Amino acid sequence: MNEQNKECSMEKNTVDFDQINRRKAEIIHIAQQVITNSISKEQLEPILKEFLLHSQEDATDFLFVYGTLMRKHPNHSLMKGARFIGEAVLENHHLVDLGSYPGAIPGNKGCIYGELYIVPWTLISKLDEYESEGSLYIRSDIQVVCEDKKYWAMTYLYNREVSKSKIIFSGRWEKEPGFHS
């Protein structure tokens, strides 16, 4: 666990994670106000303009990966442009063995071990295509733990029947790079 802590707290990372998490919390709060009609269009418009101004070209988000996109795995090259933050844990989910790749599904008491990245939004559409987002996988917002801190991140949850798939109780995708069953 010490190596994980070192990776997550490396000083060379200049991103203010607390600021990012605060910003996400603000956005969630605003969205709740919109849903409950407790904010007017006049109040919302300047907030959205300011947000869009600061999130155009350099927009990023956290992404949790747990399979073939991880370092030392066959498709990690697709993560070019993403910045590794550290090892992370997704709680209350199970990892299933789908042959040459894994899938994450919600499940009580299970944990999935993977990696947390900061990913530019320009990369998300490429990853969506790779993951068959909307079909084979669904990109979802989840919370992961890295160095005892919780982060909202995106991940790809498996979107097919898994009743015949084997659960990987260790929560780790450990197949050799290039493995195909």
XYZ file of C-alpha atoms in Angstrom:
181
model
C 0.000 0.000 0.000
C 2.950 2.330 0.534
C 3.747 2.317 -3.192
C 0.119 3.243 -3.896
C 0.344 6.138 -1.459
C 3.570 7.338 -3.062
C 2.003 7.272 -6.507
C -1.101 9.150 -5.403
C 0.768 11.832 -3.531
C 3.616 12.505 -5.941
C 4.414 16.205 -5.815
C 5.080 16.413 -9.550
C 1.316 16.276 -10.105
C 0.346 19.934 -10.221
C -3.393 19.347 -10.323
C -5.338 20.620 -7.328
C -7.587 17.607 -6.747
C -9.487 19.301 -3.946
C -10.319 22.177 -6.294
C -11.506 19.749 -8.980
C -13.661 17.859 -6.489
C -15.075 21.154 -5.144
C -15.893 22.226 -8.709
C -17.669 18.942 -9.376
C -19.629 19.351 -6.136
C -20.655 22.860 -7.256
C -21.849 21.495 -10.591
C -23.840 18.732 -8.887
C -25.387 21.326 -6.558
C -26.355 23.521 -9.531
C -27.815 20.528 -11.365
C -29.920 19.686 -8.301
C -31.183 23.273 -8.213
C -32.125 23.073 -11.892
C -33.952 19.779 -11.374
C -35.910 21.145 -8.415
C -36.556 24.464 -10.196
C -34.958 26.404 -7.326
C -32.696 28.411 -9.660
C -33.912 30.676 -12.425
C -32.607 30.762 -15.978
C -31.288 34.267 -15.308
C -29.273 32.989 -12.331
C -28.055 29.902 -14.181
C -26.877 31.543 -17.401
C -23.826 33.440 -16.013
C -22.761 30.399 -13.985
C -22.815 28.183 -17.073
C -20.995 30.765 -19.203
C -18.226 31.028 -16.618
C -17.979 27.252 -16.354
C -17.780 26.791 -20.128
C -15.160 29.506 -20.405
C -12.869 27.593 -18.021
C -13.553 24.126 -19.380
C -13.219 24.339 -23.156
C -9.910 23.129 -24.556
C -8.240 21.870 -21.414
C -11.253 20.078 -19.953
C -10.279 16.949 -18.086
C -11.891 14.404 -15.857
C -10.839 11.490 -13.718
C -11.041 8.024 -15.276
C -10.731 4.731 -13.401
C -9.505 1.798 -15.502
C -9.303 -1.806 -14.330
C -8.440 -3.985 -17.328
C -6.697 -3.821 -20.676
C -6.234 -0.025 -20.500
C -3.997 -0.292 -17.424
C -0.236 0.067 -17.591
C 1.507 -3.117 -18.754
C -1.643 -4.281 -20.552
C -2.233 -4.605 -24.287
C -4.326 -1.499 -24.926
C -2.628 0.970 -22.605
C -1.353 2.829 -25.683
C -4.938 4.103 -26.102
C -4.390 6.129 -22.913
C -1.894 8.430 -24.651
C -2.549 11.931 -23.350
C -3.886 10.696 -20.003
C -1.916 11.309 -16.818
C -1.501 8.459 -14.328
C -2.456 9.564 -10.814
C -2.198 6.357 -8.815
C -3.617 3.011 -7.930
C -7.217 3.194 -6.786
C -10.048 1.013 -5.507
C -13.668 0.902 -6.659
C -15.818 -0.423 -3.829
C -19.166 -2.237 -4.054
C -18.437 -3.620 -7.512
C -17.286 -6.993 -8.820
C -14.850 -7.806 -11.589
C -15.955 -10.505 -14.036
C -13.762 -12.520 -16.393
C -15.021 -12.123 -19.953
C -12.134 -13.964 -21.593
C -9.599 -11.553 -23.026
C -10.905 -8.616 -20.992
C -12.768 -7.974 -17.730
C -15.997 -6.202 -16.908
C -17.054 -4.247 -13.834
C -20.536 -4.735 -12.427
C -22.218 -3.362 -9.294
C -22.088 -5.820 -6.406
C -22.206 -5.702 -2.620
C -18.936 -5.965 -0.717
C -16.777 -6.456 -3.806
C -13.762 -4.305 -4.687
C -12.021 -3.683 -7.981
C -8.395 -2.588 -8.042
C -7.288 -0.399 -10.899
C -5.671 2.867 -11.859
C -6.836 6.468 -11.660
C -6.003 8.888 -14.477
C -6.713 12.450 -15.449
C -7.998 12.232 -19.001
C -8.574 15.086 -21.455
C -12.082 15.148 -22.858
C -10.597 14.961 -26.336
C -9.585 11.378 -25.459
C -12.965 10.319 -24.057
C -14.636 9.859 -27.464
C -11.791 7.555 -28.558
C -12.119 5.514 -25.388
C -15.916 5.434 -25.788
C -15.428 3.929 -29.235
C -12.909 1.376 -27.968
C -15.215 0.338 -25.107
C -18.337 0.266 -27.345
C -19.873 2.795 -24.950
C -23.648 2.587 -24.929
C -23.617 -1.054 -25.978
C -20.978 -3.350 -24.468
C -20.047 -0.878 -21.720
C -21.727 2.161 -20.185
C -19.552 5.090 -19.096
C -20.648 5.821 -15.534
C -19.720 8.186 -12.722
C -18.439 6.337 -9.671
C -16.392 7.071 -6.559
C -12.942 5.574 -6.129
C -10.495 5.722 -3.257
C -6.894 6.772 -3.824
C -4.619 7.483 -0.855
C -7.565 7.475 1.536
C -9.336 10.202 -0.466
C -12.501 9.741 -2.481
C -12.644 10.965 -6.059
C -15.524 11.116 -8.473
C -14.360 9.465 -11.663
C -15.733 7.907 -14.782
C -15.396 4.215 -15.530
C -16.837 1.754 -17.998
C -19.349 -0.667 -16.460
C -20.173 -3.865 -18.331
C -23.618 -3.728 -19.932
C -24.380 -7.365 -20.780
C -25.586 -10.494 -19.035
C -22.930 -11.934 -16.718
C -24.699 -14.920 -15.130
C -22.327 -17.350 -16.883
C -19.211 -15.257 -16.261
C -16.741 -16.026 -13.497
C -16.378 -13.397 -10.767
C -12.751 -12.475 -10.077
C -12.866 -12.350 -6.294
C -9.390 -10.814 -5.981
C -10.717 -7.749 -7.827
C -7.528 -7.628 -9.906
C -7.177 -8.168 -13.642
C -3.954 -10.152 -13.690
C -3.976 -11.865 -17.047
C -0.770 -11.601 -18.986
C -0.658 -8.802 -21.545
C -1.809 -10.144 -24.883
C -3.782 -12.999 -23.254
C -6.746 -14.260 -25.260
C -8.924 -17.171 -24.210
